[in-house]
Amino acid sequence: MATTTGSKPYPIRHYVRMMLFIAFFALILDFIISIASIVIVKQQSTRYLQDTANLYINRINHDFAYINHYMGWTLANDESVKIMDKQGTDSAEFLLSNAKLHQRFSELQKNYGGAYNFFFYLRNQDFFLNYAPLSISYPDYLELKRQIASYVEDKNVYERFYSNWTPILVNDKYYVINIVPYYDRYLICLISADNLIRPLRQINLGENGYVSLVDESGKSISSPFSVSGKMLGKDSAAPSLLSLVQSRTTVIREFSHASFSVKMVIKFGTFEKIMIAQLLILLLFLIITCTLSTVLLLFKQMVLKPIQTFSDNLARLHTDSEPVDFKSSKMIELEQANEQFKYLIEQVKKFKIDLYERELEKQRIQLDYMKLQIKPHFFLNCLTNIYSMAQMQMYEEIENMAMSTSKYFRYIFQHGQDFVRLEDEIEHVRIYLDIQKHRYRNAFTYRIEQTDHTKDVRIPPLVLQTFIENAVKYAVSRASEVQILLAVYRWPKEEEDMTVIRISDTGPGFPKGILEKLKSEQPLDQTNGTRIGIMNTLQRLDFLYRKQANVRFSNPENGGACVTLTLPSHPPEK
């Protein structure tokens, strides 16, 4: 460390304390102004949101009243309903009246939105059918039919449901229902609780604010998400000092003729923080500008010049020149930094070299990977098949073949990222196998098995394509029909959830020598341009998953070849 002469050097914190002491009084004044501004913003925002909620609830009440009246009038006066009640479900009069009624409620649904579902139930004939396009799943439809049949058996169905929109639970999901009875005829209107309050979730209630429907007991009957999409946790009712910055206002509004209410929880936060930051910047700028004018002259000699010398040393990093030593400084930190500066430069150079070598390795793997994607012989085979189909005037097959070929190559050339959705990758494999079916006809069949919770898993692109192509290339022949199976499922482990992908066929299997090398992780012979795909794929998996991926090759006892990939369901970050 360089020696100093004259006055004693001081650390940076000595000069920072001087500035903080001057700025302290400015912060107190600015804090008072900010608190007053926040209170005003809270009051204005809460009043605006209350008015918005009232407007929306009034509109829903109007919609509920009209739909209820329309269904009651239809049951009592519509000739189509009377004919359906008297005729059998197989009669022409019944079917014609059914079509008219369906058209009428489909028009009603267009006026009020696709979230509303309408159903008609004839108790005597056990007839239950939707009378507008459904926005619910088929299992929910069946469960709703069962519940409606049980409701109409209740003698109090009129008092419970007529002109009273009531929440019901269908397969763990809440809906709001209105049942209009007339003798043994029933018209039902159903809407999801989430769809009912979706417009209110578009309102800015703060980062953690939320809107929900609550029943008479106060229990939430809508999905537990805030307006920003976050999962709601348990509310903390304990007061704290943060309540001044992040307010909480609860607004509850009841629907008329309904046994539930809207609960809006307004949690301000981000807006007030931005406002506070703006006020602080403005006020501190004015105060600090005045104070800096008196202290900058001192800082010029004690701080700015040493920093300038340090900056000159940093600039030498670009020219690979040796840094210069500090002669003297009033700041202890800069003198200590000078001792470690040269060592830091060496570490930076080594780090740059390491990154450069890693990037070269990645680019080499990517280059090999891209070489495999350009397969002119496959493209020419597709064109030859299309030409043959044209000679035989197989126009429908030509359309299917041309579309499949287009989708196949579009998928190959559009993906430049490291990971894609597993569902998209499997769809690409399906297109490839369909193309090969045009070529080989009945020489092979394939089956794809996939669980629903694996669709959004992300894997490297065209990994499955490599092993599927090998199965078609080495297993399919004209001698006997080959079966190709692609199975995907999740395998939960203690440390990490894994996705297992198994590709198998009933062909001749892996040659003994090749299988032994694959099991022992020895490189395959690629001198003739073969087996490049497998080796590149294994390198890509090791590189992208950082040695966490596992690929197992085997020949099952019942014949054929099998490749099992075990990949982390959540790929590591870059």
XYZ file of C-alpha atoms in Angstrom:
574
model
C 0.000 0.000 0.000
C 1.299 3.418 -0.901
C 2.487 5.647 1.949
C 0.925 8.996 2.601
C 2.359 12.315 3.726
C 0.632 15.288 5.243
C -2.941 15.033 6.460
C -4.441 11.767 7.686
C -6.495 9.744 5.154
C -10.150 9.034 5.953
C -12.470 6.219 4.790
C -15.454 6.843 2.514
C -17.947 6.527 5.374
C -16.472 9.702 6.938
C -17.558 11.751 3.937
C -20.871 9.912 3.595
C -21.782 10.812 7.170
C -21.362 14.457 6.317
C -23.875 14.182 3.489
C -26.365 12.097 5.510
C -26.357 14.633 8.316
C -27.309 17.403 5.908
C -29.946 15.296 4.127
C -31.605 14.048 7.337
C -33.760 17.137 7.896
C -34.807 17.137 4.229
C -36.015 13.548 4.566
C -38.165 14.378 7.594
C -39.969 17.150 5.726
C -40.422 15.021 2.630
C -41.765 12.117 4.719
C -44.536 14.288 6.159
C -45.558 15.500 2.705
C -45.564 11.939 1.340
C -47.821 10.635 4.128
C -50.361 13.373 3.433
C -50.292 12.607 -0.280
C -50.805 8.878 0.352
C -53.900 9.518 2.478
C -55.447 11.599 -0.285
C -54.658 8.960 -2.927
C -56.180 6.222 -0.740
C -59.431 8.094 -0.329
C -59.773 8.958 -4.010
C -58.858 5.482 -5.261
C -61.167 3.719 -2.808
C -64.086 5.950 -3.778
C -63.470 5.291 -7.461
C -63.303 1.512 -6.970
C -66.474 1.507 -4.868
C -68.333 3.361 -7.622
C -66.998 0.945 -10.236
C -68.099 -2.073 -8.182
C -71.577 -0.589 -7.742
C -71.950 -0.053 -11.487
C -70.924 -3.628 -12.241
C -73.165 -5.147 -9.563
C -76.136 -3.085 -10.776
C -75.598 -4.403 -14.284
C -75.374 -8.013 -13.034
C -78.547 -7.527 -10.982
C -80.306 -6.285 -14.093
C -79.049 -9.276 -16.099
C -80.124 -11.701 -13.369
C -83.601 -10.181 -13.197
C -84.109 -10.291 -16.955
C -82.816 -13.862 -17.350
C -85.005 -15.022 -14.473
C -88.070 -13.327 -15.967
C -87.311 -14.657 -19.448
C -87.018 -18.253 -18.244
C -90.224 -17.975 -16.174
C -92.168 -16.523 -19.098
C -90.852 -19.204 -21.472
C -91.903 -22.055 -19.171
C -95.384 -20.671 -18.684
C -96.226 -19.371 -22.173
C -93.941 -20.789 -24.870
C -95.715 -23.313 -27.132
C -92.494 -25.210 -27.781
C -92.147 -26.024 -24.081
C -95.765 -27.198 -23.900
C -95.342 -29.456 -26.935
C -92.141 -30.992 -25.529
C -93.891 -31.671 -22.217
C -96.685 -33.589 -23.961
C -94.808 -35.376 -26.766
C -92.259 -38.165 -26.535
C -88.608 -37.336 -26.937
C -88.426 -39.276 -30.220
C -91.372 -37.583 -31.896
C -90.964 -35.107 -34.740
C -92.928 -32.432 -32.853
C -90.604 -32.797 -29.860
C -87.472 -32.492 -31.985
C -88.788 -29.453 -33.874
C -89.782 -27.670 -30.647
C -86.443 -28.602 -29.129
C -84.600 -26.964 -32.043
C -86.667 -23.766 -31.738
C -86.048 -23.531 -28.009
C -82.341 -24.167 -28.484
C -82.134 -21.369 -31.064
C -83.936 -18.946 -28.772
C -81.598 -19.498 -25.817
C -78.548 -19.447 -28.061
C -79.559 -15.915 -29.074
C -80.070 -15.051 -25.406
C -76.564 -16.329 -24.635
C -75.095 -14.119 -27.382
C -76.605 -11.065 -25.675
C -75.225 -11.867 -22.223
C -71.990 -13.690 -23.055
C -70.787 -17.242 -23.533
C -70.169 -17.663 -19.795
C -73.911 -18.155 -19.216
C -75.131 -21.739 -19.700
C -78.799 -22.627 -20.154
C -80.366 -26.061 -19.556
C -83.856 -27.533 -19.850
C -85.086 -30.412 -17.674
C -88.335 -32.399 -18.064
C -88.821 -34.373 -14.913
C -91.465 -36.787 -16.224
C -89.367 -37.774 -19.244
C -85.985 -37.507 -17.446
C -84.867 -35.203 -20.273
C -81.895 -32.898 -19.557
C -80.086 -30.905 -22.249
C -78.133 -27.709 -22.651
C -79.839 -25.030 -24.730
C -76.798 -22.951 -25.653
C -73.137 -23.695 -26.354
C -71.453 -25.026 -23.201
C -68.596 -23.321 -21.398
C -68.218 -26.140 -18.855
C -66.500 -29.509 -19.187
C -68.392 -32.701 -19.881
C -67.694 -34.205 -16.402
C -69.131 -31.012 -14.861
C -72.148 -31.365 -17.165
C -72.843 -34.895 -15.949
C -72.418 -33.893 -12.302
C -74.742 -30.908 -12.833
C -77.399 -33.204 -14.334
C -77.193 -35.448 -11.283
C -77.526 -32.525 -8.893
C -80.473 -31.015 -10.779
C -82.269 -34.344 -10.597
C -81.772 -34.352 -6.809
C -82.798 -30.697 -6.405
C -86.156 -31.111 -8.142
C -87.023 -33.920 -5.739
C -86.894 -31.376 -2.921
C -90.301 -29.865 -2.190
C -88.625 -26.555 -1.320
C -86.957 -26.179 -4.713
C -89.214 -23.220 -5.565
C -88.377 -21.297 -2.381
C -84.671 -22.180 -2.568
C -83.843 -21.443 -6.189
C -86.568 -19.403 -7.912
C -85.539 -15.736 -8.189
C -82.594 -16.578 -5.959
C -79.205 -17.085 -7.589
C -77.414 -19.630 -5.441
C -73.803 -20.940 -5.419
C -73.354 -24.698 -5.886
C -70.243 -26.896 -5.933
C -69.727 -29.045 -9.038
C -66.604 -31.224 -9.081
C -64.679 -28.936 -6.703
C -65.603 -25.826 -8.699
C -68.175 -23.236 -7.686
C -70.967 -22.099 -10.013
C -73.897 -19.737 -9.562
C -77.240 -21.280 -10.519
C -80.858 -20.191 -10.922
C -83.581 -22.836 -11.312
C -87.013 -21.736 -12.558
C -89.645 -24.458 -11.920
C -93.072 -24.710 -13.541
C -94.904 -27.920 -12.683
C -92.498 -30.641 -13.918
C -90.596 -28.325 -16.253
C -87.377 -26.612 -15.216
C -85.195 -24.026 -16.896
C -81.729 -23.615 -15.423
C -79.150 -20.861 -15.871
C -75.556 -21.529 -14.736
C -72.432 -19.377 -14.695
C -68.988 -20.000 -13.223
C -68.183 -17.919 -10.147
C -64.833 -16.978 -11.690
C -66.463 -15.853 -14.956
C -68.983 -13.764 -13.052
C -66.322 -11.622 -11.375
C -63.750 -11.689 -14.181
C -64.471 -8.049 -15.248
C -63.817 -6.849 -11.686
C -60.438 -8.591 -11.704
C -59.371 -6.239 -14.487
C -59.537 -3.313 -12.069
C -56.262 -2.189 -10.522
C -56.640 -3.034 -6.823
C -52.956 -2.906 -6.061
C -50.297 -5.578 -6.444
C -51.848 -7.840 -3.778
C -55.477 -6.790 -4.076
C -58.118 -9.314 -5.065
C -61.800 -9.795 -5.850
C -63.813 -12.825 -4.783
C -67.371 -14.035 -4.408
C -68.351 -15.032 -0.867
C -71.393 -16.956 0.305
C -73.621 -16.051 3.230
C -71.129 -17.534 5.704
C -68.275 -15.459 4.258
C -66.555 -18.391 2.553
C -64.900 -17.635 -0.779
C -66.482 -19.428 -3.759
C -64.087 -18.181 -6.436
C -60.499 -19.080 -7.272
C -57.958 -17.797 -4.724
C -55.990 -15.508 -7.036
C -55.216 -11.830 -6.827
C -55.789 -9.497 -9.765
C -52.068 -9.836 -10.605
C -52.368 -13.649 -10.823
C -50.668 -14.463 -7.499
C -51.936 -17.258 -5.257
C -53.578 -15.763 -2.197
C -52.275 -16.694 1.209
C -53.721 -16.102 4.641
C -54.517 -12.474 5.316
C -52.551 -10.852 8.050
C -54.865 -8.650 10.049
C -52.235 -7.475 12.490
C -51.521 -3.770 12.097
C -48.027 -2.650 11.273
C -46.089 0.431 10.300
C -46.336 -0.694 6.643
C -50.058 0.090 6.688
C -49.181 3.705 5.979
C -47.450 2.704 2.749
C -49.552 -0.303 1.754
C -53.197 0.285 2.634
C -55.932 -2.298 2.835
C -59.578 -1.477 2.226
C -62.321 -4.102 2.058
C -65.492 -3.374 0.066
C -68.413 -5.821 0.236
C -71.437 -5.413 -2.029
C -74.455 -7.717 -2.129
C -76.366 -8.833 -5.185
C -80.122 -8.522 -5.138
C -82.003 -11.835 -5.332
C -78.798 -13.780 -4.633
C -77.264 -15.603 -1.669
C -73.717 -14.377 -2.240
C -71.770 -11.109 -2.328
C -68.736 -9.502 -3.938
C -65.720 -8.900 -1.727
C -63.076 -6.482 -2.999
C -59.843 -6.169 -1.035
C -57.855 -3.125 -2.126
C -54.159 -3.346 -1.246
C -52.232 -0.366 -2.443
C -48.481 -0.519 -2.549
C -46.682 -0.033 -5.833
C -48.398 3.217 -6.766
C -47.663 4.836 -3.416
C -44.044 3.653 -3.525
C -43.580 5.220 -6.936
C -45.147 8.425 -5.722
C -42.917 8.474 -2.633
C -39.847 7.834 -4.756
C -40.784 10.725 -7.026
C -41.283 13.084 -4.110
C -38.001 12.018 -2.546
C -36.131 12.514 -5.787
C -37.535 15.999 -6.277
C -37.058 17.206 -2.731
C -33.676 15.607 -2.236
C -32.506 17.011 -5.532
C -33.296 20.552 -4.439
C -31.724 20.176 -0.996
C -28.673 18.170 -2.022
C -27.969 20.520 -4.910
C -27.596 23.375 -2.482
C -25.389 21.433 -0.095
C -23.228 19.913 -2.805
C -22.256 23.335 -4.033
C -20.347 23.877 -0.772
C -18.737 20.445 -0.403
C -17.782 19.624 -4.007
C -14.657 21.748 -3.746
C -13.431 19.526 -0.910
C -14.471 16.350 -2.712
C -12.569 17.363 -5.810
C -9.208 17.006 -4.118
C -9.946 14.175 -1.726
C -12.277 11.990 -3.793
C -12.572 12.888 -7.452
C -8.874 12.776 -8.303
C -8.270 9.337 -6.717
C -11.379 8.016 -8.413
C -10.179 9.373 -11.742
C -6.904 7.488 -11.293
C -8.833 4.350 -10.464
C -10.989 4.871 -13.566
C -7.872 5.185 -15.732
C -6.726 1.814 -14.447
C -10.085 0.292 -15.329
C -9.804 1.689 -18.853
C -6.513 -0.182 -19.285
C -8.460 -3.453 -19.192
C -9.516 -2.837 -22.813
C -5.941 -2.252 -24.003
C -4.302 -5.092 -21.999
C -1.877 -2.543 -20.544
C -0.440 -2.882 -17.083
C -2.223 -0.737 -14.437
C -0.398 2.074 -12.637
C -0.056 2.328 -8.873
C -1.687 5.011 -6.757
C 0.885 7.467 -5.477
C -1.197 8.778 -2.615
C -4.828 8.974 -1.598
C -6.946 10.417 1.143
C -9.215 7.353 0.991
C -8.084 4.124 2.609
C -10.422 2.015 0.464
C -8.856 3.156 -2.809
C -5.370 2.385 -1.529
C -6.458 -1.112 -0.522
C -8.151 -1.588 -3.888
C -4.875 -0.792 -5.633
C -3.196 -3.818 -4.021
C -5.827 -6.228 -5.351
C -6.390 -4.581 -8.700
C -3.732 -6.480 -10.634
C -4.910 -9.767 -9.175
C -8.442 -8.901 -10.253
C -7.302 -8.273 -13.821
C -5.723 -11.717 -14.010
C -8.887 -13.338 -12.725
C -10.988 -11.442 -15.253
C -8.762 -12.577 -18.114
C -8.989 -16.206 -16.980
C -12.737 -15.893 -16.665
C -13.042 -14.467 -20.186
C -10.983 -17.342 -21.600
C -13.126 -19.911 -19.793
C -16.344 -18.331 -21.056
C -14.950 -18.149 -24.572
C -14.032 -21.854 -24.557
C -17.435 -22.837 -23.188
C -19.190 -20.782 -25.858
C -17.080 -22.423 -28.579
C -18.048 -25.854 -27.272
C -21.717 -24.886 -27.236
C -21.521 -23.508 -30.775
C -19.832 -26.710 -31.965
C -22.610 -28.832 -30.478
C -25.236 -26.500 -31.947
C -23.538 -26.689 -35.367
C -23.600 -30.488 -35.307
C -27.182 -30.353 -34.151
C -28.206 -28.033 -37.003
C -26.436 -30.225 -39.557
C -28.763 -33.049 -38.616
C -31.844 -30.914 -39.268
C -31.111 -30.355 -42.965
C -31.955 -33.702 -44.526
C -32.471 -33.285 -48.219
C -33.051 -37.003 -48.826
C -36.066 -36.931 -46.506
C -37.445 -33.841 -48.232
C -36.903 -35.428 -51.658
C -38.663 -38.603 -50.513
C -41.656 -36.503 -49.467
C -41.750 -34.810 -52.872
C -41.436 -38.192 -54.617
C -44.377 -39.550 -52.601
C -46.479 -36.516 -53.469
C -45.579 -36.980 -57.153
C -46.598 -40.639 -57.031
C -49.902 -39.723 -55.376
C -50.523 -37.125 -58.094
C -50.028 -39.778 -60.799
C -52.630 -41.949 -59.083
C -54.935 -38.920 -58.575
C -54.949 -39.389 -54.781
C -55.908 -35.800 -54.156
C -56.915 -36.093 -50.503
C -53.689 -37.942 -49.698
C -51.718 -35.239 -51.554
C -53.302 -32.536 -49.364
C -52.530 -34.443 -46.156
C -48.977 -35.250 -47.261
C -48.236 -31.659 -48.334
C -49.634 -30.211 -45.093
C -47.709 -32.715 -42.922
C -44.471 -31.993 -44.786
C -45.000 -28.240 -44.377
C -45.633 -28.572 -40.624
C -42.609 -30.858 -40.250
C -40.100 -28.443 -41.803
C -41.731 -25.368 -40.272
C -41.203 -26.833 -36.798
C -37.548 -27.659 -37.568
C -36.608 -24.183 -38.794
C -38.603 -22.062 -36.340
C -37.030 -23.298 -33.093
C -33.770 -21.678 -32.063
C -34.222 -21.865 -28.304
C -32.768 -24.504 -26.012
C -36.106 -25.824 -24.714
C -39.613 -26.292 -26.137
C -42.896 -27.650 -24.777
C -43.024 -31.453 -24.649
C -46.525 -31.320 -26.160
C -45.158 -29.478 -29.247
C -42.275 -31.948 -29.565
C -44.670 -34.945 -29.452
C -46.913 -33.307 -32.056
C -43.850 -32.947 -34.325
C -43.062 -36.656 -33.823
C -46.647 -37.534 -34.684
C -46.392 -35.548 -37.945
C -43.118 -37.298 -38.821
C -44.641 -40.739 -38.213
C -47.690 -39.848 -40.304
C -45.374 -38.878 -43.169
C -43.559 -42.200 -42.867
C -46.903 -44.001 -42.854
C -47.530 -42.620 -46.347
C -44.227 -44.138 -47.405
C -44.275 -47.514 -45.638
C -48.054 -48.000 -45.526
C -48.804 -50.999 -43.309
C -45.164 -51.785 -42.512
C -45.513 -50.265 -39.014
C -47.962 -48.849 -36.491
C -47.331 -46.409 -33.685
C -48.910 -45.405 -30.397
C -48.290 -42.362 -28.223
C -49.126 -42.421 -24.521
C -48.855 -39.228 -22.503
C -50.233 -38.100 -19.157
C -51.873 -34.675 -19.027
C -49.535 -33.179 -16.408
C -46.512 -33.698 -18.695
C -47.703 -31.473 -21.564
C -46.053 -28.280 -20.312
C -42.729 -29.930 -19.436
C -39.906 -28.316 -21.446
C -37.255 -30.429 -23.214
C -34.583 -29.698 -25.850
C -36.071 -29.572 -29.383
C -35.831 -32.616 -31.707
C -34.462 -34.927 -29.017
C -37.365 -37.349 -29.461
C -37.084 -36.973 -33.249
C -33.571 -38.461 -33.223
C -34.607 -41.702 -31.509
C -37.884 -41.997 -33.449
C -35.953 -41.691 -36.739
C -33.596 -44.477 -35.626
C -36.591 -46.673 -34.819
C -38.065 -46.131 -38.281
C -34.702 -46.476 -40.027
C -33.473 -49.673 -38.354
C -36.688 -51.396 -37.221
C -39.217 -50.868 -40.034
C -39.063 -53.318 -42.936
C -41.432 -54.827 -45.463
C -41.080 -58.315 -43.956
C -43.312 -57.850 -40.879
C -45.314 -55.148 -39.181
C -43.368 -53.201 -36.539
C -44.938 -51.447 -33.575
C -43.436 -48.185 -32.278
C -44.409 -46.913 -28.824
C -43.734 -43.468 -27.306
C -44.722 -43.285 -23.614
C -44.341 -40.215 -21.347
C -45.041 -39.997 -17.612
C -43.854 -38.241 -14.474
C -41.631 -39.928 -11.879
C -41.618 -38.054 -8.560
C -38.353 -38.278 -6.605
C -37.410 -36.915 -3.229
C -34.900 -34.376 -4.495
C -36.500 -33.471 -7.862
C -39.499 -34.332 -10.021
C -38.409 -36.234 -13.155
C -40.049 -36.861 -16.548
C -39.569 -40.311 -18.072
C -39.804 -40.777 -21.868
C -39.658 -44.329 -23.252
C -39.289 -45.025 -27.011
C -39.506 -48.695 -27.999
C -40.086 -50.791 -31.107
C -40.525 -54.462 -32.017
C -37.714 -54.525 -34.596
C -34.428 -56.427 -34.487
C -33.046 -54.324 -31.600
C -29.619 -52.736 -31.139
C -26.623 -54.709 -32.449
C -24.709 -56.291 -29.589
C -21.540 -54.261 -30.097
C -23.416 -50.967 -30.416
C -25.517 -51.707 -27.310
C -22.448 -52.483 -25.211
C -20.819 -49.175 -26.202
C -23.993 -47.220 -25.468
C -24.356 -48.820 -22.032
C -20.713 -48.137 -21.168
C -21.013 -44.543 -22.526
C -18.292 -45.109 -25.118
C -18.340 -42.978 -28.320
C -19.776 -44.633 -31.428
C -17.982 -44.832 -34.777
C -19.100 -41.852 -36.924
C -16.571 -42.134 -39.765
C -19.265 -42.983 -42.345
C -21.581 -40.188 -41.224
C -23.789 -42.566 -39.205
C -24.857 -42.411 -35.552
C -24.146 -38.685 -35.464
C -27.663 -38.006 -34.194
C -27.362 -40.198 -31.103
C -23.945 -38.870 -30.078
C -24.928 -35.224 -30.615
C -28.169 -35.734 -28.691
C -26.306 -37.237 -25.727
C -23.861 -34.301 -25.751
C -26.714 -31.786 -25.914
C -28.489 -33.408 -22.964
C -25.310 -33.390 -20.865
C -24.645 -29.752 -21.750
C -28.191 -28.415 -21.245
C -29.069 -30.448 -18.134
C -25.581 -30.197 -16.578
C -25.125 -33.988 -16.227
C -28.566 -34.396 -14.606
C -30.171 -36.205 -17.584
C -30.023 -40.000 -17.946
C -30.408 -42.031 -21.175
C -30.629 -45.833 -20.984
C -30.473 -48.177 -23.999
C -31.707 -51.794 -23.881
C -33.029 -54.727 -25.905
C -36.117 -56.082 -24.086
C -36.498 -59.844 -23.657
C -39.540 -59.919 -25.931
C -37.516 -58.344 -28.760
C -36.990 -54.912 -30.243
C -35.074 -51.876 -28.970
C -35.867 -49.471 -26.135
C -34.503 -46.016 -25.238
C -35.480 -44.534 -21.855
C -34.823 -40.845 -21.153
C -35.077 -39.564 -17.578
C -35.025 -35.752 -17.589
C -35.595 -33.150 -14.849
C -39.116 -31.733 -15.214
C -37.680 -28.269 -14.551
C -34.588 -27.603 -16.701
C -31.727 -25.747 -14.976
C -31.467 -22.022 -15.576
C -28.799 -20.683 -17.877
